[in-house]
Coordinates of N, CA, C and O and ligand atoms in Angstrom, one line a residue:
M34 N 94.8 113.4 99.4 CA 95.5 113.0 98.2 C 95.2 111.5 98.0 O 95.2 110.7 98.9
V35 N 94.9 111.1 96.7 CA 94.7 109.7 96.4 C 96.0 109.0 96.5 O 97.0 109.4 95.8
K36 N 96.0 107.9 97.2 CA 97.2 107.1 97.3 C 97.1 105.7 96.6 O 95.9 105.3 96.3
D37 N 98.2 105.1 96.3 CA 98.1 103.7 95.7 C 97.6 102.7 96.8 O 98.0 102.8 97.9
I38 N 96.8 101.8 96.3 CA 96.3 100.7 97.2 C 97.4 99.6 97.2 O 97.9 99.2 96.2
V39 N 97.6 99.1 98.4 CA 98.5 97.9 98.5 C 97.7 96.7 98.1 O 96.6 96.4 98.6
I40 N 98.2 96.0 97.1 CA 97.5 94.9 96.5 C 98.0 93.5 97.0 O 99.3 93.3 97.1
Y41 N 97.1 92.6 97.3 CA 97.5 91.2 97.6 C 98.3 90.6 96.5 O 98.1 90.9 95.4
P42 N 99.4 89.8 96.8 CA 99.8 89.4 98.2 C 100.9 90.2 98.8 O 101.8 89.6 99.4
D43 N 100.9 91.5 98.7 CA 101.9 92.4 99.3 C 102.1 92.0 100.8 O 101.0 92.0 101.5
K44 N 103.3 91.9 101.2 CA 103.5 91.4 102.6 C 103.1 92.5 103.7 O 102.8 92.1 104.8
R45 N 102.9 93.7 103.2 CA 102.5 94.7 104.2 C 101.1 94.4 104.7 O 100.7 94.8 105.8
L46 N 100.3 93.7 103.9 CA 98.9 93.4 104.4 C 99.0 92.4 105.6 O 97.9 92.2 106.2
K47 N 100.1 91.8 105.9 CA 100.2 90.9 107.0 C 100.7 91.6 108.3 O 100.8 91.0 109.3
L48 N 101.0 92.9 108.2 CA 101.5 93.6 109.4 C 100.4 93.8 110.4 O 99.3 94.1 110.0
I49 N 100.8 93.8 111.6 CA 99.8 94.1 112.7 C 100.0 95.6 112.9 O 101.1 96.1 113.3
S50 N 99.0 96.4 112.7 CA 99.1 97.8 112.8 C 99.2 98.3 114.2 O 98.7 97.7 115.2
K51 N 99.9 99.5 114.4 CA 100.1 100.0 115.7 C 99.1 101.0 116.2 O 98.5 101.7 115.4
E52 N 98.9 101.1 117.5 CA 97.9 102.0 118.1 C 98.3 103.4 117.8 O 99.5 103.8 117.8
V53 N 97.3 104.3 117.6 CA 97.5 105.7 117.4 C 97.7 106.3 118.8 O 96.8 106.0 119.7
T54 N 98.7 107.1 119.0 CA 98.9 107.7 120.3 C 98.7 109.2 120.3 O 98.4 109.9 121.3
E55 N 98.8 109.8 119.1 CA 98.7 111.2 118.9 C 97.6 111.6 117.9 O 97.7 111.1 116.8
F56 N 96.6 112.3 118.4 CA 95.5 112.7 117.6 C 95.7 114.0 117.0 O 95.1 115.0 117.3
N57 N 96.7 114.1 116.1 CA 97.2 115.4 115.6 C 96.9 115.6 114.1 O 96.2 114.8 113.5
E58 N 97.5 116.6 113.6 CA 97.4 117.0 112.2 C 97.8 115.8 111.2 O 97.2 115.6 110.2
E59 N 98.8 115.1 111.6 CA 99.3 114.0 110.8 C 98.2 112.9 110.7 O 98.0 112.3 109.6
L60 N 97.5 112.6 111.8 CA 96.4 111.7 111.7 C 95.3 112.2 110.8 O 94.7 111.4 110.0
H61 N 95.0 113.5 111.0 CA 93.9 114.1 110.1 C 94.2 114.0 108.7 O 93.4 113.7 107.8
E62 N 95.5 114.2 108.3 CA 95.9 114.1 107.0 C 95.8 112.7 106.4 O 95.3 112.4 105.3
L63 N 96.2 111.7 107.3 CA 96.0 110.3 106.9 C 94.5 110.0 106.6 O 94.2 109.3 105.6
L64 N 93.6 110.5 107.5 CA 92.2 110.2 107.3 C 91.7 110.9 106.0 O 90.9 110.3 105.3
E65 N 92.2 112.0 105.7 CA 91.8 112.7 104.4 C 92.3 111.9 103.2 O 91.6 111.6 102.3
D66 N 93.6 111.4 103.3 CA 94.1 110.6 102.2 C 93.3 109.3 102.0 O 93.1 108.9 100.9
M67 N 93.0 108.7 103.2 CA 92.2 107.5 103.1 C 90.8 107.7 102.5 O 90.4 106.9 101.6
Y68 N 90.2 108.8 102.8 CA 88.9 109.1 102.3 C 89.0 109.3 100.8 O 88.2 108.7 100.0
D69 N 89.9 110.2 100.3 CA 90.1 110.4 98.9 C 90.4 109.1 98.1 O 89.8 108.9 97.0
T70 N 91.2 108.3 98.7 CA 91.5 107.0 98.0 C 90.3 106.1 98.0 O 90.0 105.5 96.9
M71 N 89.6 105.9 99.1 CA 88.4 105.1 99.1 C 87.4 105.5 98.1 O 86.8 104.7 97.4
V72 N 87.1 106.8 98.1 CA 86.1 107.3 97.2 C 86.5 107.1 95.7 O 85.7 106.7 94.9
T73 N 87.7 107.5 95.4 CA 88.2 107.4 94.0 C 88.2 105.9 93.6 O 87.8 105.6 92.4
K74 N 88.6 105.0 94.5 CA 88.6 103.6 94.1 C 87.2 102.9 94.3 O 87.1 101.7 94.1
K75 N 86.3 103.7 94.7 CA 84.9 103.2 94.8 C 84.8 102.0 95.9 O 84.1 101.0 95.6
G76 N 85.5 102.2 97.0 CA 85.3 101.2 98.1 C 84.3 101.7 99.1 O 84.0 102.9 99.1
V77 N 83.9 100.9 100.0 CA 83.0 101.3 101.1 C 83.7 101.3 102.4 O 83.2 101.7 103.4
G78 N 85.0 100.8 102.4 CA 85.8 100.8 103.6 C 87.2 100.7 103.3 O 87.6 100.3 102.2
L79 N 88.1 101.2 104.2 CA 89.5 101.2 104.0 C 90.2 101.2 105.3 O 89.9 102.0 106.2
A80 N 91.3 100.4 105.4 CA 92.1 100.4 106.6 C 93.5 101.1 106.2 O 93.9 101.0 105.0
A81 N 94.1 101.8 107.1 CA 95.3 102.6 106.8 C 96.4 101.7 106.1 O 97.1 102.2 105.2
I82 N 96.5 100.5 106.5 CA 97.6 99.6 105.9 C 97.4 99.4 104.4 O 98.3 99.2 103.7
Q83 N 96.1 99.6 104.0 CA 95.9 99.5 102.5 C 96.4 100.6 101.7 O 96.5 100.5 100.5
I84 N 96.8 101.7 102.4 CA 97.7 102.7 101.7 C 99.1 102.7 102.3 O 99.8 103.7 102.1
G85 N 99.4 101.6 102.9 CA 100.8 101.4 103.4 C 101.1 102.0 104.7 O 102.3 102.0 105.1
V86 N 100.1 102.4 105.5 CA 100.4 103.0 106.8 C 99.9 102.0 107.9 O 98.7 101.8 108.1
P87 N 100.9 101.5 108.7 CA 100.5 100.4 109.7 C 100.0 101.0 111.0 O 100.5 100.8 112.0
K88 N 98.9 101.8 110.9 CA 98.3 102.4 112.1 C 96.8 101.9 112.2 O 96.2 101.6 111.2
R89 N 96.4 101.8 113.5 CA 95.0 101.3 113.7 C 94.0 102.3 113.4 O 93.4 102.9 114.3
V90 N 93.8 102.5 112.1 CA 92.8 103.5 111.6 C 92.0 102.9 110.5 O 92.6 102.2 109.6
L91 N 90.7 103.0 110.5 CA 89.9 102.6 109.4 C 88.8 103.5 109.2 O 88.4 104.3 110.1
I92 N 88.3 103.5 108.0 CA 87.1 104.3 107.6 C 86.1 103.5 106.9 O 86.4 102.5 106.2
I93 N 84.8 103.8 107.1 CA 83.7 103.1 106.4 C 82.7 104.1 106.0 O 82.4 105.1 106.7
N94 N 82.2 104.0 104.7 CA 81.1 104.8 104.2 C 80.2 103.9 103.4 O 80.4 103.7 102.2
L95 N 79.2 103.3 104.1 CA 78.3 102.4 103.4 C 77.2 103.2 102.7 O 76.8 104.2 103.2
P96 N 76.8 102.7 101.5 CA 75.6 103.3 100.9 C 74.4 103.2 101.8 O 74.2 102.2 102.5
K97 N 73.7 104.3 101.9 CA 72.5 104.3 102.8 C 71.4 103.4 102.3 O 71.1 103.4 101.1
E98 N 70.8 102.7 103.2 CA 69.7 101.9 102.8 C 68.5 102.8 102.7 O 68.4 103.8 103.4
N99 N 67.6 102.4 101.8 CA 66.3 103.2 101.6 C 66.6 104.6 101.2 O 65.8 105.5 101.5
S100 N 67.7 104.8 100.5 CA 67.9 106.2 100.1 C 67.9 106.3 98.6 O 68.5 105.5 97.9
E101 N 67.3 107.3 98.1 CA 67.2 107.5 96.6 C 68.5 107.9 96.0 O 68.9 107.3 95.0
D102 N 69.1 108.9 96.6 CA 70.4 109.3 96.0 C 71.6 108.5 96.6 O 71.7 108.3 97.8
D103 N 72.4 108.0 95.7 CA 73.5 107.1 96.2 C 74.8 107.9 96.2 O 75.9 107.4 96.2
E104 N 74.6 109.3 96.3 CA 75.8 110.1 96.4 C 76.5 109.9 97.8 O 75.9 109.8 98.8
I105 N 77.8 109.8 97.7 CA 78.6 109.6 98.9 C 78.9 110.9 99.6 O 79.3 111.9 99.0
K106 N 78.5 111.0 100.8 CA 78.7 112.2 101.6 C 79.8 112.0 102.6 O 79.9 111.1 103.3
K107 N 80.7 113.0 102.6 CA 81.9 112.9 103.5 C 81.5 112.8 104.9 O 82.1 112.1 105.7
E108 N 80.5 113.6 105.3 CA 80.0 113.6 106.7 C 79.4 112.3 107.2 O 79.3 112.1 108.4
D109 N 79.1 111.4 106.2 CA 78.6 110.1 106.6 C 79.7 109.1 106.9 O 79.5 107.9 107.2
T110 N 80.9 109.5 106.7 CA 82.1 108.6 106.9 C 82.4 108.3 108.3 O 82.5 109.3 109.1
L111 N 82.4 107.1 108.7 CA 82.8 106.7 110.1 C 84.3 106.7 110.1 O 84.9 105.9 109.3
E112 N 84.9 107.4 111.0 CA 86.4 107.4 111.2 C 86.6 106.7 112.5 O 86.2 107.1 113.6
I113 N 87.3 105.6 112.4 CA 87.5 104.7 113.6 C 89.0 104.5 113.9 O 89.7 104.0 113.1
I114 N 89.4 104.9 115.1 CA 90.8 104.8 115.5 C 90.9 103.9 116.8 O 90.0 104.0 117.7
N115 N 91.9 103.0 116.8 CA 92.1 102.1 117.9 C 90.9 101.3 118.3 O 90.5 101.3 119.5
P116 N 90.2 100.7 117.4 CA 89.0 100.0 117.7 C 89.2 98.7 118.5 O 90.2 98.0 118.3
V117 N 88.3 98.4 119.4 CA 88.3 97.2 120.2 C 86.9 96.6 120.3 O 86.0 97.4 120.7
F118 N 86.7 95.4 119.9 CA 85.4 94.8 120.0 C 85.2 94.4 121.5 O 86.0 93.8 122.1
I119 N 84.0 94.8 122.0 CA 83.7 94.4 123.3 C 82.6 93.4 123.3 O 82.4 92.7 124.3
E120 N 82.0 93.2 122.2 CA 81.0 92.1 122.0 C 80.9 91.7 120.6 O 80.9 92.6 119.7
K121 N 80.7 90.5 120.3 CA 80.5 90.0 119.0 C 79.6 88.8 119.1 O 79.9 87.9 119.9
N122 N 78.4 88.8 118.4 CA 77.6 87.6 118.5 C 76.7 87.4 117.3 O 76.6 88.2 116.4
G123 N 76.1 86.2 117.2 CA 75.3 85.8 116.1 C 76.1 85.5 114.9 O 77.4 85.4 115.0
S124 N 75.5 85.2 113.8 CA 76.2 84.9 112.6 C 75.4 85.4 111.4 O 74.2 85.4 111.4
W125 N 76.1 85.9 110.4 CA 75.5 86.5 109.3 C 76.5 86.4 108.1 O 77.7 86.5 108.2
K126 N 75.9 86.0 106.9 CA 76.7 85.8 105.8 C 76.4 86.8 104.7 O 75.2 87.2 104.5
N127 N 77.4 87.4 104.2 CA 77.2 88.5 103.2 C 78.4 88.5 102.2 O 79.5 88.1 102.6
Q128 N 78.2 89.0 101.0 CA 79.2 89.0 100.0 C 80.2 90.1 100.4 O 79.9 91.3 100.6
E129 N 81.5 89.8 100.4 CA 82.6 90.7 100.7 C 83.5 90.9 99.5 O 83.7 90.0 98.7
G130 N 84.1 92.1 99.4 CA 85.1 92.3 98.5 C 86.2 93.2 99.2 O 85.9 93.6 100.3
C131 N 87.3 93.5 98.5 CA 88.3 94.3 99.2 C 89.1 95.0 98.1 O 89.5 94.4 97.1
L132 N 89.4 96.3 98.4 CA 90.2 97.1 97.4 C 91.6 96.5 97.2 O 92.2 96.7 96.2
S133 N 92.1 95.7 98.2 CA 93.4 95.1 98.0 C 93.4 93.8 97.2 O 94.4 93.3 96.9
I134 N 92.1 93.3 97.0 CA 92.0 92.1 96.2 C 90.9 92.4 95.1 O 89.8 91.9 95.1
P135 N 91.3 93.3 94.2 CA 90.2 93.8 93.3 C 89.6 92.7 92.4 O 90.4 91.8 91.9
G136 N 88.3 92.8 92.2 CA 87.7 91.9 91.3 C 87.2 90.6 91.9 O 86.6 89.7 91.2
F137 N 87.5 90.3 93.2 CA 87.2 89.1 93.8 C 86.1 89.3 94.9 O 86.3 90.2 95.8
Y138 N 85.0 88.5 94.8 CA 84.0 88.7 95.8 C 83.5 87.3 96.3 O 83.5 86.4 95.5
E139 N 83.2 87.2 97.5 CA 82.8 85.9 98.0 C 82.0 86.1 99.3 O 82.2 87.0 100.0
D140 N 81.0 85.1 99.5 CA 80.2 85.2 100.7 C 81.1 84.8 101.9 O 81.8 83.8 101.8
I141 N 81.0 85.6 102.9 CA 81.8 85.3 104.1 C 80.9 85.4 105.4 O 80.0 86.2 105.5
E142 N 81.1 84.4 106.3 CA 80.3 84.4 107.5 C 81.1 85.1 108.6 O 82.2 84.8 108.9
R143 N 80.3 86.0 109.3 CA 80.9 86.7 110.4 C 79.8 86.9 111.5 O 78.7 86.6 111.3
A144 N 80.2 87.6 112.6 CA 79.3 87.9 113.6 C 78.2 88.9 113.1 O 78.6 89.8 112.3
K145 N 77.0 88.7 113.5 CA 75.9 89.5 113.0 C 75.8 90.8 113.8 O 75.4 91.9 113.2
H146 N 76.2 90.8 115.0 CA 76.0 91.9 115.9 C 77.3 92.2 116.6 O 78.0 91.3 117.1
V147 N 77.7 93.5 116.7 CA 79.0 93.8 117.4 C 78.8 95.1 118.2 O 77.9 95.9 117.9
I148 N 79.5 95.1 119.3 CA 79.7 96.4 120.0 C 81.2 96.7 120.0 O 82.0 95.9 120.3
L149 N 81.5 97.9 119.5 CA 82.9 98.3 119.3 C 83.2 99.6 120.0 O 82.4 100.6 120.0
E150 N 84.3 99.6 120.7 CA 84.8 100.8 121.4 C 85.9 101.4 120.5 O 86.7 100.7 120.0
Y151 N 85.9 102.7 120.3 CA 86.9 103.3 119.4 C 87.1 104.8 119.7 O 86.3 105.3 120.5
Y152 N 88.0 105.4 119.1 CA 88.3 106.8 119.3 C 88.0 107.6 117.9 O 88.3 107.0 116.9
D153 N 87.6 108.8 118.0 CA 87.5 109.6 116.8 C 88.8 110.4 116.6 O 89.7 110.2 117.3
R154 N 88.8 111.2 115.5 CA 90.0 111.9 115.1 C 90.5 112.9 116.2 O 91.7 113.3 116.1
Y155 N 89.7 113.2 117.1 CA 90.1 114.2 118.2 C 90.5 113.4 119.5 O 90.8 114.1 120.5
G156 N 90.4 112.1 119.4 CA 90.8 111.3 120.6 C 89.7 111.1 121.6 O 89.9 110.7 122.7
K157 N 88.4 111.4 121.1 CA 87.3 111.2 122.0 C 86.8 109.8 121.8 O 86.7 109.2 120.7
K158 N 86.5 109.1 123.0 CA 86.0 107.7 123.0 C 84.5 107.6 122.6 O 83.7 108.4 123.1
H159 N 84.2 106.6 121.8 CA 82.8 106.3 121.4 C 82.6 104.8 121.5 O 83.5 104.0 121.4
I160 N 81.3 104.5 121.5 CA 80.9 103.1 121.4 C 79.8 103.0 120.3 O 78.9 103.8 120.3
I161 N 80.0 102.0 119.5 CA 79.0 101.8 118.4 C 78.4 100.4 118.6 O 79.2 99.4 118.9
D162 N 77.1 100.3 118.6 CA 76.4 99.0 118.8 C 75.6 98.8 117.5 O 74.7 99.6 117.2
T163 N 76.0 97.8 116.7 CA 75.4 97.8 115.3 C 75.3 96.3 114.8 O 75.9 95.4 115.4
D164 N 74.6 96.1 113.7 CA 74.5 94.8 113.2 C 74.6 94.7 111.7 O 74.7 95.8 111.0
E165 N 74.5 93.5 111.1 CA 74.5 93.3 109.7 C 75.6 94.0 108.9 O 76.7 93.9 109.2
F166 N 75.2 94.8 107.9 CA 76.2 95.4 106.9 C 77.3 96.1 107.6 O 78.5 95.9 107.3
L167 N 77.0 97.0 108.6 CA 78.0 97.8 109.2 C 78.8 96.9 110.2 O 80.1 97.1 110.2
A168 N 78.2 96.0 110.8 CA 78.9 95.0 111.7 C 80.0 94.3 110.9 O 81.1 94.1 111.4
V169 N 79.6 93.8 109.8 CA 80.5 93.0 108.9 C 81.6 93.9 108.4 O 82.7 93.4 108.3
A170 N 81.2 95.1 108.0 CA 82.3 96.0 107.4 C 83.3 96.3 108.5 O 84.5 96.3 108.3
L171 N 82.9 96.5 109.7 CA 83.8 96.8 110.9 C 84.7 95.6 111.1 O 85.9 95.8 111.3
Q172 N 84.2 94.4 111.0 CA 85.0 93.2 111.2 C 86.0 93.0 110.1 O 87.2 92.7 110.3
H173 N 85.6 93.3 108.9 CA 86.5 93.2 107.7 C 87.6 94.1 107.8 O 88.8 93.8 107.7
E174 N 87.3 95.4 108.1 CA 88.4 96.4 108.2 C 89.3 96.2 109.5 O 90.5 96.3 109.4
H175 N 88.7 95.7 110.6 CA 89.4 95.4 111.8 C 90.4 94.3 111.5 O 91.6 94.3 112.0
D176 N 90.0 93.3 110.7 CA 90.9 92.2 110.3 C 92.2 92.8 109.7 O 93.3 92.3 109.9
H177 N 92.1 93.8 108.8 CA 93.3 94.4 108.2 C 94.3 94.9 109.3 O 95.5 94.8 109.1
L178 N 93.7 95.4 110.4 CA 94.6 96.0 111.4 C 95.4 94.8 112.1 O 96.5 95.0 112.7
E179 N 94.8 93.6 112.0 CA 95.5 92.4 112.5 C 96.3 91.7 111.5 O 96.7 90.5 111.7
G180 N 96.4 92.3 110.3 CA 97.2 91.6 109.3 C 96.5 90.5 108.6 O 97.2 89.6 108.0
K181 N 95.2 90.6 108.6 CA 94.4 89.5 107.9 C 93.6 90.1 106.8 O 93.1 91.2 106.8
V182 N 93.4 89.3 105.7 CA 92.5 89.6 104.7 C 91.4 88.6 104.5 O 91.5 87.4 105.0
F183 N 90.3 89.0 103.9 CA 89.0 88.1 104.0 C 89.2 86.8 103.3 O 88.5 85.9 103.7
I184 N 90.1 86.6 102.4 CA 90.2 85.4 101.7 C 90.7 84.3 102.6 O 90.6 83.1 102.4
E185 N 91.3 84.7 103.8 CA 91.7 83.7 104.8 C 90.6 83.0 105.4 O 90.7 81.9 106.1
K186 N 89.4 83.5 105.2 CA 88.2 82.9 105.7 C 87.5 81.9 104.7 O 86.5 81.2 105.1
L187 N 88.1 81.8 103.5 CA 87.5 80.8 102.6 C 87.8 79.4 103.0 O 88.8 79.1 103.7
S188 N 87.0 78.5 102.4 CA 87.3 77.0 102.6 C 88.6 76.7 101.9 O 89.0 77.5 101.0
I189 N 89.3 75.6 102.2 CA 90.6 75.3 101.6 C 90.4 75.2 100.1 O 91.3 75.7 99.3
L190 N 89.4 74.6 99.6 CA 89.2 74.4 98.2 C 89.0 75.7 97.5 O 89.6 76.0 96.4
K191 N 88.2 76.6 98.1 CA 87.9 77.9 97.5 C 89.2 78.8 97.5 O 89.5 79.5 96.6
R192 N 90.0 78.6 98.5 CA 91.2 79.4 98.7 C 92.2 79.0 97.6 O 92.9 79.8 96.9
K193 N 92.3 77.6 97.4 CA 93.2 77.1 96.3 C 92.8 77.6 95.0 O 93.7 78.0 94.2
K194 N 91.5 77.6 94.7 CA 91.0 78.1 93.4 C 91.3 79.6 93.3 O 91.8 80.0 92.2
F195 N 91.1 80.3 94.3 CA 91.4 81.7 94.3 C 92.9 82.0 94.0 O 93.2 82.8 93.1
E196 N 93.8 81.3 94.7 CA 95.2 81.5 94.5 C 95.6 81.2 93.0 O 96.4 81.9 92.4
K197 N 95.0 80.2 92.5 CA 95.4 79.8 91.1 C 94.9 80.8 90.1 O 95.6 81.3 89.3
D198 N 93.6 81.2 90.3 CA 93.1 82.2 89.4 C 93.8 83.6 89.5 O 94.0 84.3 88.5
W199 N 94.1 83.9 90.7 CA 94.8 85.2 91.0 C 96.2 85.3 90.3 O 96.5 86.3 89.7
K200 N 96.9 84.2 90.5 CA 98.2 84.1 89.9 C 98.2 84.2 88.4 O 98.9 84.9 87.7
K201 N 97.2 83.5 87.8 CA 97.0 83.5 86.4 C 96.7 84.9 85.9 O 97.2 85.5 84.9
K202 N 95.8 85.6 86.6 CA 95.3 86.9 86.2 C 96.4 87.9 86.3 O 96.5 88.8 85.5
H203 N 97.3 87.8 87.3 CA 98.3 88.8 87.5 C 99.6 88.5 86.8 O 100.5 89.4 86.8
K204 N 99.7 87.3 86.2 CA 100.9 87.0 85.4 C 100.7 87.6 84.0 O 101.7 88.1 83.4
S205 N 99.5 87.6 83.6 CA 99.2 88.0 82.2 C 99.4 89.5 82.0 O 99.3 90.0 80.9
K206 N 99.5 90.2 83.2 CA 99.6 91.7 83.1 C 101.0 92.2 82.7 O 101.9 91.6 83.2
Ligands
LIG241 CO1 89.6 94.9 102.8

């Protein structure tokens, strides 16, 4: 089911999400809702807190590189539960956006390469070793679990401009 997205500066975006302890039907339903919501809102990643659920769950479905059809396939969705970074290194800058901050995009610098330990929907442990686009997406979504959004990485000047523009934009509605 498509859910409403929690929009900045909603205080729920500052919550530290809790670990998943039961890999049950409720979790699977949450993952389905997150997928439906992400695809409908045309995002490439979503953390559970963005639909108001403070659990350490995120999904990512990046457009495939070198692929002719840009159709989103459900089976390509990475479902990540209780993620823990075991390595982060290098540096890479890429443009980021967020469904909770619609219409705003900015270059953000993050680690280029990451190794992440996580659980799938059945409670099986996995390790992913990746870089660039997926590494950055994992860091962006993981930040949501820690109550952080990507605009916190802006310089003071850019952040001030963002806040001013955002207030203006959302007052006129
Ligand atoms: Co986001």
